Coordinates of C-alpha atoms in Angstrom, one line a residue:
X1054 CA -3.5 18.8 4.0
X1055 CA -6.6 19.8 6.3
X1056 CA -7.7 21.9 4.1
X1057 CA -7.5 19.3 0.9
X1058 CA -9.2 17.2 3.1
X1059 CA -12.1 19.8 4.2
X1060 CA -12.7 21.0 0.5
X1061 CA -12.8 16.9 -0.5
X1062 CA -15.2 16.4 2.4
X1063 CA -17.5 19.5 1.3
X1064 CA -17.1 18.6 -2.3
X1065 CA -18.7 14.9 -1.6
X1066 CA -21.4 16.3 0.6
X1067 CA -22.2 19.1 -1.8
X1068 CA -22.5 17.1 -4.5
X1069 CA -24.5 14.9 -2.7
X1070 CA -27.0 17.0 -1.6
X1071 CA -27.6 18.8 -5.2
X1072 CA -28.2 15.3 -6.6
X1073 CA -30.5 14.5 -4.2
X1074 CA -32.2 17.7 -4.2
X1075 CA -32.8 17.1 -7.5
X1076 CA -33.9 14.0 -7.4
X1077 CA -36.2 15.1 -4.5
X1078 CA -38.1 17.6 -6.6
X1079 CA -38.2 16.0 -9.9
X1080 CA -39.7 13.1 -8.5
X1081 CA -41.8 14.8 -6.4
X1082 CA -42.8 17.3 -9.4
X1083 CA -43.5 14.4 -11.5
X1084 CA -45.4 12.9 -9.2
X1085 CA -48.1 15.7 -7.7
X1086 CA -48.4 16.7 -11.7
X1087 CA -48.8 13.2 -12.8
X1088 CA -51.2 12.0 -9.5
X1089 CA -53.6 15.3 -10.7
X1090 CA -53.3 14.7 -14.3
X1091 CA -54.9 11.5 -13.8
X1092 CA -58.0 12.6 -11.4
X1093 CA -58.4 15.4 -14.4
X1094 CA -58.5 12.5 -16.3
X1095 CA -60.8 10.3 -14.3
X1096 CA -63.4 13.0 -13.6
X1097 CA -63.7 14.2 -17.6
X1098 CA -64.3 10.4 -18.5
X1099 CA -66.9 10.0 -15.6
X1100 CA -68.6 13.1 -17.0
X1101 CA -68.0 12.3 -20.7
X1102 CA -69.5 8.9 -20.2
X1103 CA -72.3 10.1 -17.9
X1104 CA -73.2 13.1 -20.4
X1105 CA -72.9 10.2 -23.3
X1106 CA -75.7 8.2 -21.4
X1107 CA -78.4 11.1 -21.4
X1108 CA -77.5 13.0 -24.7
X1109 CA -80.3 12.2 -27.6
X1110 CA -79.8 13.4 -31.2
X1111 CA -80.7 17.5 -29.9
X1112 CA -77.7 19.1 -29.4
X1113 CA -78.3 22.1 -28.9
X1114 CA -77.7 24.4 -26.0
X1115 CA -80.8 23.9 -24.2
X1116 CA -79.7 20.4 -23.5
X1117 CA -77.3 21.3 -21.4
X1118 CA -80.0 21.2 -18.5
X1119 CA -79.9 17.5 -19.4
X1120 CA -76.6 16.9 -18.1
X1121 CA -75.9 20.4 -15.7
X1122 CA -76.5 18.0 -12.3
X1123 CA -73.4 15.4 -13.5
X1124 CA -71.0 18.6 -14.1
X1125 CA -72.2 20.1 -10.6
X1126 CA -71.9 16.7 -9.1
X1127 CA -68.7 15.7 -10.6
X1128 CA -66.6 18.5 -10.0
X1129 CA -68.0 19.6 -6.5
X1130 CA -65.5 20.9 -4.1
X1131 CA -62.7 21.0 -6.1
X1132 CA -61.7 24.1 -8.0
X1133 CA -61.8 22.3 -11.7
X1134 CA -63.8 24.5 -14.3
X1135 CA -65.7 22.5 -16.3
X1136 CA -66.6 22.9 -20.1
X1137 CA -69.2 20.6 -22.6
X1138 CA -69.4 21.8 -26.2
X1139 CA -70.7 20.0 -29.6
X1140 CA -68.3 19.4 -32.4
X1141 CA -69.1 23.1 -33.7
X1142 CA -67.1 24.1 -30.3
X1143 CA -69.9 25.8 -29.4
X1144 CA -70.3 25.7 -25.2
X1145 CA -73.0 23.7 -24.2
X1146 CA -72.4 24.5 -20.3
X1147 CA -69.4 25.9 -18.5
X1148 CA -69.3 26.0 -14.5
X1149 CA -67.8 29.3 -14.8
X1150 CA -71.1 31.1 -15.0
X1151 CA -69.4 34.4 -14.9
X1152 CA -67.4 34.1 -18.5
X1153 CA -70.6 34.1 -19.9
X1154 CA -69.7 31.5 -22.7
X1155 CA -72.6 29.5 -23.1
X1156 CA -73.7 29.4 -26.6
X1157 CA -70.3 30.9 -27.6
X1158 CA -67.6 29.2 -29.6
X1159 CA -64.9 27.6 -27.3
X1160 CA -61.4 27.5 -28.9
X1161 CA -58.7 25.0 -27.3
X1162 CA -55.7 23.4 -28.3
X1163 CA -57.0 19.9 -26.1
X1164 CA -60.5 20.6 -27.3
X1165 CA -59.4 20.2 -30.7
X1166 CA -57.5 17.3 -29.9
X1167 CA -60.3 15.8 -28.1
X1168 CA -62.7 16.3 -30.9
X1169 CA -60.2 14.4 -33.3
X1170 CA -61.0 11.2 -31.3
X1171 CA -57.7 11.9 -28.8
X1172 CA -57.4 12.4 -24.6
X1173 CA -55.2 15.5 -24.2
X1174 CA -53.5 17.2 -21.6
X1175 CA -51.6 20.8 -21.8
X1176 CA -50.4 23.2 -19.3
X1177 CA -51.3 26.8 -20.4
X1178 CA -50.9 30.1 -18.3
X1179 CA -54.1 32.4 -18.1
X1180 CA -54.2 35.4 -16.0
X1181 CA -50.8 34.8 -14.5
X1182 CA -51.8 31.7 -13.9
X1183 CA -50.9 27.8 -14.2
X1184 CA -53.3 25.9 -15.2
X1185 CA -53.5 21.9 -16.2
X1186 CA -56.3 21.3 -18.5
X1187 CA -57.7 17.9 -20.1
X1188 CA -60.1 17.5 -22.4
X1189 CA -62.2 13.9 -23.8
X1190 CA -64.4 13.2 -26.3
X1191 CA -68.1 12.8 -26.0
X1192 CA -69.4 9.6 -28.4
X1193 CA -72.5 8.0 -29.0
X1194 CA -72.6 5.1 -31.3
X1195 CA -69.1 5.6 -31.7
X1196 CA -69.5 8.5 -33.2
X1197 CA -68.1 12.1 -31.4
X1198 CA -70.8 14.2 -30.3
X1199 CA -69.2 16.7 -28.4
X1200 CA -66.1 16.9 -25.8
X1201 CA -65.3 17.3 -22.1
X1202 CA -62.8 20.0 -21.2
X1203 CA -61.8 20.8 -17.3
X1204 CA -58.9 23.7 -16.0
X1205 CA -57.5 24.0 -12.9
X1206 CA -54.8 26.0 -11.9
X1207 CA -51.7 24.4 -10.7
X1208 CA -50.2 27.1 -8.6
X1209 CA -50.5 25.1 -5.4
X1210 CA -48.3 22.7 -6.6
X1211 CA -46.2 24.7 -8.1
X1212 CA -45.9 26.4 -4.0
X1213 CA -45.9 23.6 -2.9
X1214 CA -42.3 22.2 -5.1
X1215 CA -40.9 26.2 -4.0
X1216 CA -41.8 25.3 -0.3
X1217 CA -40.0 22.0 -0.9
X1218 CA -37.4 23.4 -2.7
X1219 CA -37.2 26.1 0.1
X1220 CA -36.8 23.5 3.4
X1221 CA -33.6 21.1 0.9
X1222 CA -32.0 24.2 0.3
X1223 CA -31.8 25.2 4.1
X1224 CA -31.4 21.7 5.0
X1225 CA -28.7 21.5 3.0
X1226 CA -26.6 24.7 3.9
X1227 CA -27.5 23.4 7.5
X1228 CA -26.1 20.2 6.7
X1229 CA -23.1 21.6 4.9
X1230 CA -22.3 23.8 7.9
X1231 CA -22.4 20.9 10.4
X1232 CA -20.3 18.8 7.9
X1233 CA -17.9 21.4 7.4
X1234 CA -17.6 21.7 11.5
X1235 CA -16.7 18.2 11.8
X1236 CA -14.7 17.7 8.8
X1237 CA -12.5 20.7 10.1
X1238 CA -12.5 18.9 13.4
X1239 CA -11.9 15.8 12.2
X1240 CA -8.7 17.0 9.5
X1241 CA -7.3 18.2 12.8
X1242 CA -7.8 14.9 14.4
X1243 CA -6.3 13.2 11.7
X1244 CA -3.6 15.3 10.5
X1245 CA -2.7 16.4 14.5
X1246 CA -0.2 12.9 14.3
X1247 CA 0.9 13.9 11.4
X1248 CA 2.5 16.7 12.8
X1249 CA 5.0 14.4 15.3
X1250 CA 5.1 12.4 12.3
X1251 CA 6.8 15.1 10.5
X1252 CA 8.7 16.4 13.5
X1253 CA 10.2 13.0 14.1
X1254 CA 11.2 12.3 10.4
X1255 CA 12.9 16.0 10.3
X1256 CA 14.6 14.4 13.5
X1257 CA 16.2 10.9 11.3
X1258 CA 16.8 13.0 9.0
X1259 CA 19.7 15.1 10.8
X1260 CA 20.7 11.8 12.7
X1261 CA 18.7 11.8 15.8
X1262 CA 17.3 8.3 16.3
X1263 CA 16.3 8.8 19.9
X1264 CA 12.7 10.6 18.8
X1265 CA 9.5 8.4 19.4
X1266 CA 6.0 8.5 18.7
X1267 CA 3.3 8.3 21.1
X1268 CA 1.2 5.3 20.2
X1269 CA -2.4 5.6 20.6
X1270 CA -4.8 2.7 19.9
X1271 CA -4.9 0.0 17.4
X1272 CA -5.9 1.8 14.0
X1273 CA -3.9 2.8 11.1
X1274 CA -2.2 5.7 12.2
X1275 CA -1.2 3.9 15.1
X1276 CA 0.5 1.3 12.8
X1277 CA 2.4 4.0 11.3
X1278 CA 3.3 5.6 14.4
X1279 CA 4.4 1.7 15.2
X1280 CA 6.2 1.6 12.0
X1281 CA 8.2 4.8 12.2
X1282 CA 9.2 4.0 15.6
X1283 CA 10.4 0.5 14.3
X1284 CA 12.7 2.1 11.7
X1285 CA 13.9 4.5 13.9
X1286 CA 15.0 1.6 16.5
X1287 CA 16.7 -0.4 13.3
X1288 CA 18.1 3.0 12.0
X1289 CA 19.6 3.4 15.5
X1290 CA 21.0 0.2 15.2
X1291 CA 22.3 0.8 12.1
X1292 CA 23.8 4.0 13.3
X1293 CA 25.3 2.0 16.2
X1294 CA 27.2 -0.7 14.3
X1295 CA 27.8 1.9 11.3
X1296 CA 30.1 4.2 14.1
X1297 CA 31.7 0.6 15.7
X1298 CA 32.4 -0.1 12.2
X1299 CA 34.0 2.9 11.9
X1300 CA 35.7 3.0 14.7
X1301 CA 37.1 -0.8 14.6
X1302 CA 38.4 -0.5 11.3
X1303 CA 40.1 2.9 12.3
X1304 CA 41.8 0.9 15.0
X1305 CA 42.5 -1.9 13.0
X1306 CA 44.0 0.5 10.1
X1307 CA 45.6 2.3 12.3
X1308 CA 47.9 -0.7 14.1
X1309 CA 49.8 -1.7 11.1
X1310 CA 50.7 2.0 10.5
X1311 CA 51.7 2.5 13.7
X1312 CA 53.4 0.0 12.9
X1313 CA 55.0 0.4 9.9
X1314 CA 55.7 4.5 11.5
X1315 CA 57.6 2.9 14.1
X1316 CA 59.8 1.2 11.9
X1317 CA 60.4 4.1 9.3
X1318 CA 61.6 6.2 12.6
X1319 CA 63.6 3.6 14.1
X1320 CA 65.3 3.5 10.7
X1321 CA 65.6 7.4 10.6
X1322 CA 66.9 7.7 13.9
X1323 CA 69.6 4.5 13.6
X1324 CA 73.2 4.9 12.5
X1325 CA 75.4 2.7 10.9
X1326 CA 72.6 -0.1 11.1
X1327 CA 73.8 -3.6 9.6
X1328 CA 72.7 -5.1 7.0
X1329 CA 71.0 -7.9 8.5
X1330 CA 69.3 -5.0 10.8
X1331 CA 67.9 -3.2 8.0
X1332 CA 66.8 -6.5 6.5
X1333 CA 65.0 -7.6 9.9
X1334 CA 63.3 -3.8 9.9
X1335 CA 62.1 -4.2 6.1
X1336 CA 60.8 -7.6 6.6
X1337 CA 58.3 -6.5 9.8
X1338 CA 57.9 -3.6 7.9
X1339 CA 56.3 -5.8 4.9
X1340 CA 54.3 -8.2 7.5
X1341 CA 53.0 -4.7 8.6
X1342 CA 52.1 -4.0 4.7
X1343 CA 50.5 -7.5 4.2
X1344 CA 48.3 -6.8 7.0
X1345 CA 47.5 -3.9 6.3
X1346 CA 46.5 -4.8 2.6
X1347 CA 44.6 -7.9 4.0
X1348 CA 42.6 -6.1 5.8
X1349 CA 41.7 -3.3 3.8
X1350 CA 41.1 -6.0 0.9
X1351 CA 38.5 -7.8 3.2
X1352 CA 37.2 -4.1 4.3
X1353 CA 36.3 -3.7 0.2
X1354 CA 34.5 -7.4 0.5
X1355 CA 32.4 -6.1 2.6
X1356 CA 31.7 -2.5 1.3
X1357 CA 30.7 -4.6 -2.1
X1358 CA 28.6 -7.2 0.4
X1359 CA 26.8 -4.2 1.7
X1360 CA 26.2 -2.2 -1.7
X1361 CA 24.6 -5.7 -2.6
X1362 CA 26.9 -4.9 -5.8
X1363 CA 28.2 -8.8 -5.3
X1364 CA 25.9 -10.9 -7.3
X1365 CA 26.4 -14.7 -7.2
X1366 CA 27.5 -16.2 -10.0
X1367 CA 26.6 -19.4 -10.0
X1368 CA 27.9 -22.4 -11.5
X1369 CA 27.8 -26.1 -11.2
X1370 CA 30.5 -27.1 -8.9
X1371 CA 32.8 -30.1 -7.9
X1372 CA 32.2 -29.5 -3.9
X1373 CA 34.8 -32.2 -3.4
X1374 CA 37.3 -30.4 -5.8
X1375 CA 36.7 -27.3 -3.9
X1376 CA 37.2 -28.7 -0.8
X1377 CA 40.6 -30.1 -2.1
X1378 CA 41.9 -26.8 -3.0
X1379 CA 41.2 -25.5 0.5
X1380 CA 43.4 -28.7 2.1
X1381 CA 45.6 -28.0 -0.5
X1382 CA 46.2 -24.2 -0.1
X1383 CA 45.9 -24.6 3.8
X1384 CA 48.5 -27.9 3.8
X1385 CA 51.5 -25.9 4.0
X1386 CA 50.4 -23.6 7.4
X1387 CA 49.1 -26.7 8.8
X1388 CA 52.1 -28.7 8.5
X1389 CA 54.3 -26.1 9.9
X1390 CA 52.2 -26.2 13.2
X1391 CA 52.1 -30.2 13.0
X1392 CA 48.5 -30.0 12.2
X1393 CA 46.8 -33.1 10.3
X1394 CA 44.1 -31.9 7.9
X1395 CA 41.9 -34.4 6.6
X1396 CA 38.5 -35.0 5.1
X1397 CA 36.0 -37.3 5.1
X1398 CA 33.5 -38.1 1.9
X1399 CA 32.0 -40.9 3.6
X1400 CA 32.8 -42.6 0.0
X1401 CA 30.2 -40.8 -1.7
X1402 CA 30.2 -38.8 -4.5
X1403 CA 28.3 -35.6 -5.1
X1404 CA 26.7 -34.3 -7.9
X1405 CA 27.9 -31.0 -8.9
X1406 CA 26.3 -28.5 -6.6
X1407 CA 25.0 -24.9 -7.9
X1408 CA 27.3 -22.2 -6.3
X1409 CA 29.2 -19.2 -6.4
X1410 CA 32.7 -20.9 -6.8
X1411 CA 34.7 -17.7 -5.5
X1412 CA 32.5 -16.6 -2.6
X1413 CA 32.0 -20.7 -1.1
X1414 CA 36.2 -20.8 -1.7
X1415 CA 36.4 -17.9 0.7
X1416 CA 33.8 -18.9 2.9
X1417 CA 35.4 -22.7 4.0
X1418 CA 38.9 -21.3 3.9
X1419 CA 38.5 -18.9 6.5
X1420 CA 36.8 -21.3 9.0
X1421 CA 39.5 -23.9 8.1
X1422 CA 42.1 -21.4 8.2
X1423 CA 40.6 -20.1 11.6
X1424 CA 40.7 -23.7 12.8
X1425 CA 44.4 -24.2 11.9
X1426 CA 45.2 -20.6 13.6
X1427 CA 44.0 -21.6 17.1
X1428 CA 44.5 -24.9 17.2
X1429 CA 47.6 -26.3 19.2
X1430 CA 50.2 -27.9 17.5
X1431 CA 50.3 -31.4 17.3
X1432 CA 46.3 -30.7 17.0
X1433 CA 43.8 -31.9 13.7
X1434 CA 41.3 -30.2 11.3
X1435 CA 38.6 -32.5 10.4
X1436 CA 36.2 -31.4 7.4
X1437 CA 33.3 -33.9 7.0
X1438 CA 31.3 -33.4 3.8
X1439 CA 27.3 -35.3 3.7
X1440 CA 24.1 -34.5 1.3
X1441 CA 20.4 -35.2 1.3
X1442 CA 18.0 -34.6 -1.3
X1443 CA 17.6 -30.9 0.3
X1444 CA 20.8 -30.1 1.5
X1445 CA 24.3 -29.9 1.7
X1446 CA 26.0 -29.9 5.1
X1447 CA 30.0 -29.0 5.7
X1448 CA 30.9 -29.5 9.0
X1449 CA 34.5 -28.2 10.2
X1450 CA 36.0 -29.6 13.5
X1451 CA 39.0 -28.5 15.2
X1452 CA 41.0 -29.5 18.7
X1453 CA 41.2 -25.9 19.7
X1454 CA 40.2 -24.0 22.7
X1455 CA 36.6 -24.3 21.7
X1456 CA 33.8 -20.7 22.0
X1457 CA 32.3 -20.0 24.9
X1458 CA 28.2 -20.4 24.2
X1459 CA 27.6 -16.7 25.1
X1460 CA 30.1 -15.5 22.3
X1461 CA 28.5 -18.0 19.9
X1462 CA 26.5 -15.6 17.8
X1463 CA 29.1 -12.8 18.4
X1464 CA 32.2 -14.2 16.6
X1465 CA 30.5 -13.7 13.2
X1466 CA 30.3 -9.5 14.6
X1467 CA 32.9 -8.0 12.3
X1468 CA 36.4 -7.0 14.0
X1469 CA 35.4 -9.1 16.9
X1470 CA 38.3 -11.8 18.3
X1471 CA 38.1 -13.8 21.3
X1472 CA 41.2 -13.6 22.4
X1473 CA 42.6 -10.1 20.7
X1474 CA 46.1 -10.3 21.6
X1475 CA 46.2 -14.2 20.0
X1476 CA 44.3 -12.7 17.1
X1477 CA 46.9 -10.1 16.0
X1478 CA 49.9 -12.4 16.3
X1479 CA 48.0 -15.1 14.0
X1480 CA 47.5 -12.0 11.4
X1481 CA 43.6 -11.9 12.1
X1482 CA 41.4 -8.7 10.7
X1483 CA 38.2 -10.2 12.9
X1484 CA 36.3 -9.7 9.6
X1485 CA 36.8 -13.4 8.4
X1486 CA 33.5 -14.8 9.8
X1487 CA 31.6 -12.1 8.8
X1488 CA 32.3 -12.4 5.4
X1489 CA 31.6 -16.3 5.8
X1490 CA 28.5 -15.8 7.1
X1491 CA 27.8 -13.0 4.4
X1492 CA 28.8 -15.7 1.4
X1493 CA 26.7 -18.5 3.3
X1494 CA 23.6 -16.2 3.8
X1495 CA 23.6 -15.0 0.3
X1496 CA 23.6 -18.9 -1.2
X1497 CA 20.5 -19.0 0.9
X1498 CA 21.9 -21.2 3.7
X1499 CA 23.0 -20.8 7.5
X1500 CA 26.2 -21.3 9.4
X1501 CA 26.3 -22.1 13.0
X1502 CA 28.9 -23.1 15.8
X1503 CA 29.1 -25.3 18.8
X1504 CA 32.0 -27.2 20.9
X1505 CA 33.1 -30.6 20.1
X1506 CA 32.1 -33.1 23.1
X1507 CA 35.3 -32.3 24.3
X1508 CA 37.9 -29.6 22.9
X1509 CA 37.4 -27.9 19.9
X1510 CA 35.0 -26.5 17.7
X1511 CA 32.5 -27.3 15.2
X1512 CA 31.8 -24.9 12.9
X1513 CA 28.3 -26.6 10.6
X1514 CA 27.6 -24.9 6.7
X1515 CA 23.9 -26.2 5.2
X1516 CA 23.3 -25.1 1.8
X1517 CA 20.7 -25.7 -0.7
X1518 CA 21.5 -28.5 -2.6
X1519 CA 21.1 -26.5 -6.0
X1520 CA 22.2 -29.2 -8.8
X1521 CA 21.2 -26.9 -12.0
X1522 CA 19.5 -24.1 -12.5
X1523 CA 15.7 -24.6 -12.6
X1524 CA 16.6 -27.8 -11.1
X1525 CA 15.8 -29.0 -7.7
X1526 CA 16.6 -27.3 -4.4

């Protein structure tokens, strides 16, 4: 990664220095060639209109002392050679006295061109030189009389873009070195964290969630660091209840087949048993079985919870008519302990509420059952039903020994009981609540317990009140 992120960094500034490199020296080209072009310009119009202003019909070469003082004057200190010739191309005057051209026939491209009415500019090279020359016409009358033609060389300004071009291109490998130092500086910076960052994840990885990042600051990589030290608290978390899970439902397996071993043995090892002996054996030893089954039933419940394989299916539901099947299914076990179950509608009826039918079922009978379970004989289970335009609320009461407030939030913990001795003589797994709260949670509503004013408990469902789908909530 540092060195992706050194080459990127180079790659940027390289590119940005070329661009503006050449951008630097094409303007600047364009500009010193331009900026002289057009004081070439100016001077062979000055001279050209000067020359105009003096020239009578004799044009011949002695003229030229006519019109010598505006050349001189014009074009002092500078290096520009001046030219005048007639239309024949013959050289009226020439500042270079030693070519020797007066009277001789000048042939140019711009001359030419100037003579055919136009202003031209070309860039020619002469004796390993440069040089920018222009060249006007001469009128009178509007009509051409001669032309204007002036040279200079351009090989200062051609140093002068090689001097330039010099000082970016050491400027720039000065400027790529320093970038280059503190982009290596700074990928070490950067990608330094990422090294405990990887360290640590090759730590979760094999199951250690004890490894922390150092935290440093407030900016992104802190974040992550804050992030990665988050998921490794919830992981351990996760590990934690994962290896209680574990270990409860070992425990909780292994009772019944303890169980169920003691029994087998005890037949084994007993002669001549009675009938009715054998019969009292096989009967614990199929209460051992249903528990057993029960619990590794609710164990699935909860492997499918967990996968998030359980999907609600949802249909529109007679809450009172579910409610009845609960009393109903729960009458029995109540009346054998003398306990009056009863519900209260406040004589109002419900419109059919959206719900998983199976998973709602399961949820209310194993607080109801719960209720029945641990509360005294003689005792009641009260299930009071009411609705608001938002919600749904089931509230189950019982006469029972009530929950201390500090256990509250613990009693939906799966495999945790109270009272554990009570538990397993009432047939309780300890994984009732949790799937309640797992059903209730998944319907989008909450569950929540407190004591009655005096015994007992009250355990209160809320639930979206879902009457169709689409419909209102």
């Amino acid at each position: 990664m540092r060195f992706t992120m050194l080459a990127t960094y180079l790659a940027i500034i390289v590119t940005t220095l070329v661009l503006m490199s050449v951008y630097i020296i094409g303007l600047l080209s364009e500009n010193l060639y331009s900026g002289e072009t057009i004081n070439m310009f100016a001077k062979a119009n000055i001279i050209s209109e000067t020359i105009s202003n003096v020239w009578n019909s004799d044009t011949s070469a002695t003229a030229a002392d006519k019109f010598s003082g505006v050349m001189e004057d014009s074009l002092a200190g500078t290096n520009i050679r001046g030219v005048v010739t007639n239309t024949s191309y013959t050289v009226l005057y020439d500042t270079n006295e030693e070519s020797h051209l007066g009277g001789r026939v000048f042939m140019r491209d711009s001359i030419k061109r100037a003579l055919d009415g136009e202003q031209a500019v070309n860039i020619t090279f002469e004796n390993d030189m440069r040089l920018i020359n222009v060249a006007v016409p001469i009128e009178t009358g509007g009509n051409i009389i001669g032309g204007v033609y002036l040279a200079e060389s351009i090989n200062t300004i051609d140093d002068t873009i090689r001097s330039t071009r010099t000082s970016l291109i050491v400027f720039s490998a000065l400027i790529i070195i320093l970038i280059g130092m503190l982009s290596l500086a700074m990928s070490y910076i950067i990608t330094s964290p990422l090294e405990e960052f990887r360290s640590v994840a090759r730590a979760i990885s094999k199951g250690d969630f004890s490894k922390r990042i150092s935290v440093k600051g407030h900016n992104e990589m802190a974040q992550l660091a804050e992030t990665l030290n988050y998921m490794c608290d919830e992981l351990g978390l996760l590990e934690e209840k994962r290896r209680k899970f574990v270990s409860d439902a070992s425990h909780e397996l292994k009772t019944p087949m303890a169980g169920i071993k003691l029994i087998c043995d005890s037949l084994v090892s007993a002669e001549n048993l009675e009938s009715a002996m054998v019969k009292e054996f096989l009967t614990d030893m199929s209460d051992e079985v249903d528990r057993l089954t029960r619990i590794v039933e609710r164990l699935l419940v909860l492997t499918r919870l967990d996968a998030g394989d359980a999907e609600l299916k949802q249909e529109e539901t007679d809450i009172r008519m579910l409610i009845g099947q609960v009393v109903k299914k729960l009458t029995p076990i109540a009346t054998s302990k003398d306990i009056v179950m009863y519900t209260d509608y406040h004589d109002k009826e419900f419109e059919p509420i959206l719900l998983d039918y199976d998973k709602m079922y399961e949820a209310i009978y194993n607080i109801a059952d719960n209720a029945i379970k641990y509360s005294p004989e003689g005792g009641f289970v009260h299930i009071d039903v009411t609705a608001d335009t938002a919600y749904l609320t089931i509230r189950i009461e019982d006469n029972g020994p009530g929950i201390p407030e500090t256990e509250r939030d613990r009693i939906f913990e799966r495999f945790y009981r109270l009272d554990d001795s009570r538990a397993r003589d009432t047939g309780g797994t300890g994984l009732g609540l949790a799937i309640t709260k797992e059903a209730v949670s998944m319907h989008g509503g909450t569950i929540t317990v407190m004591n009655a004013s005096e015994v007992g408990s009250i355990f209160t469902v809320r639930l979206p009140y879902r009457v169709k789908k689409g419909g209102r909530a």
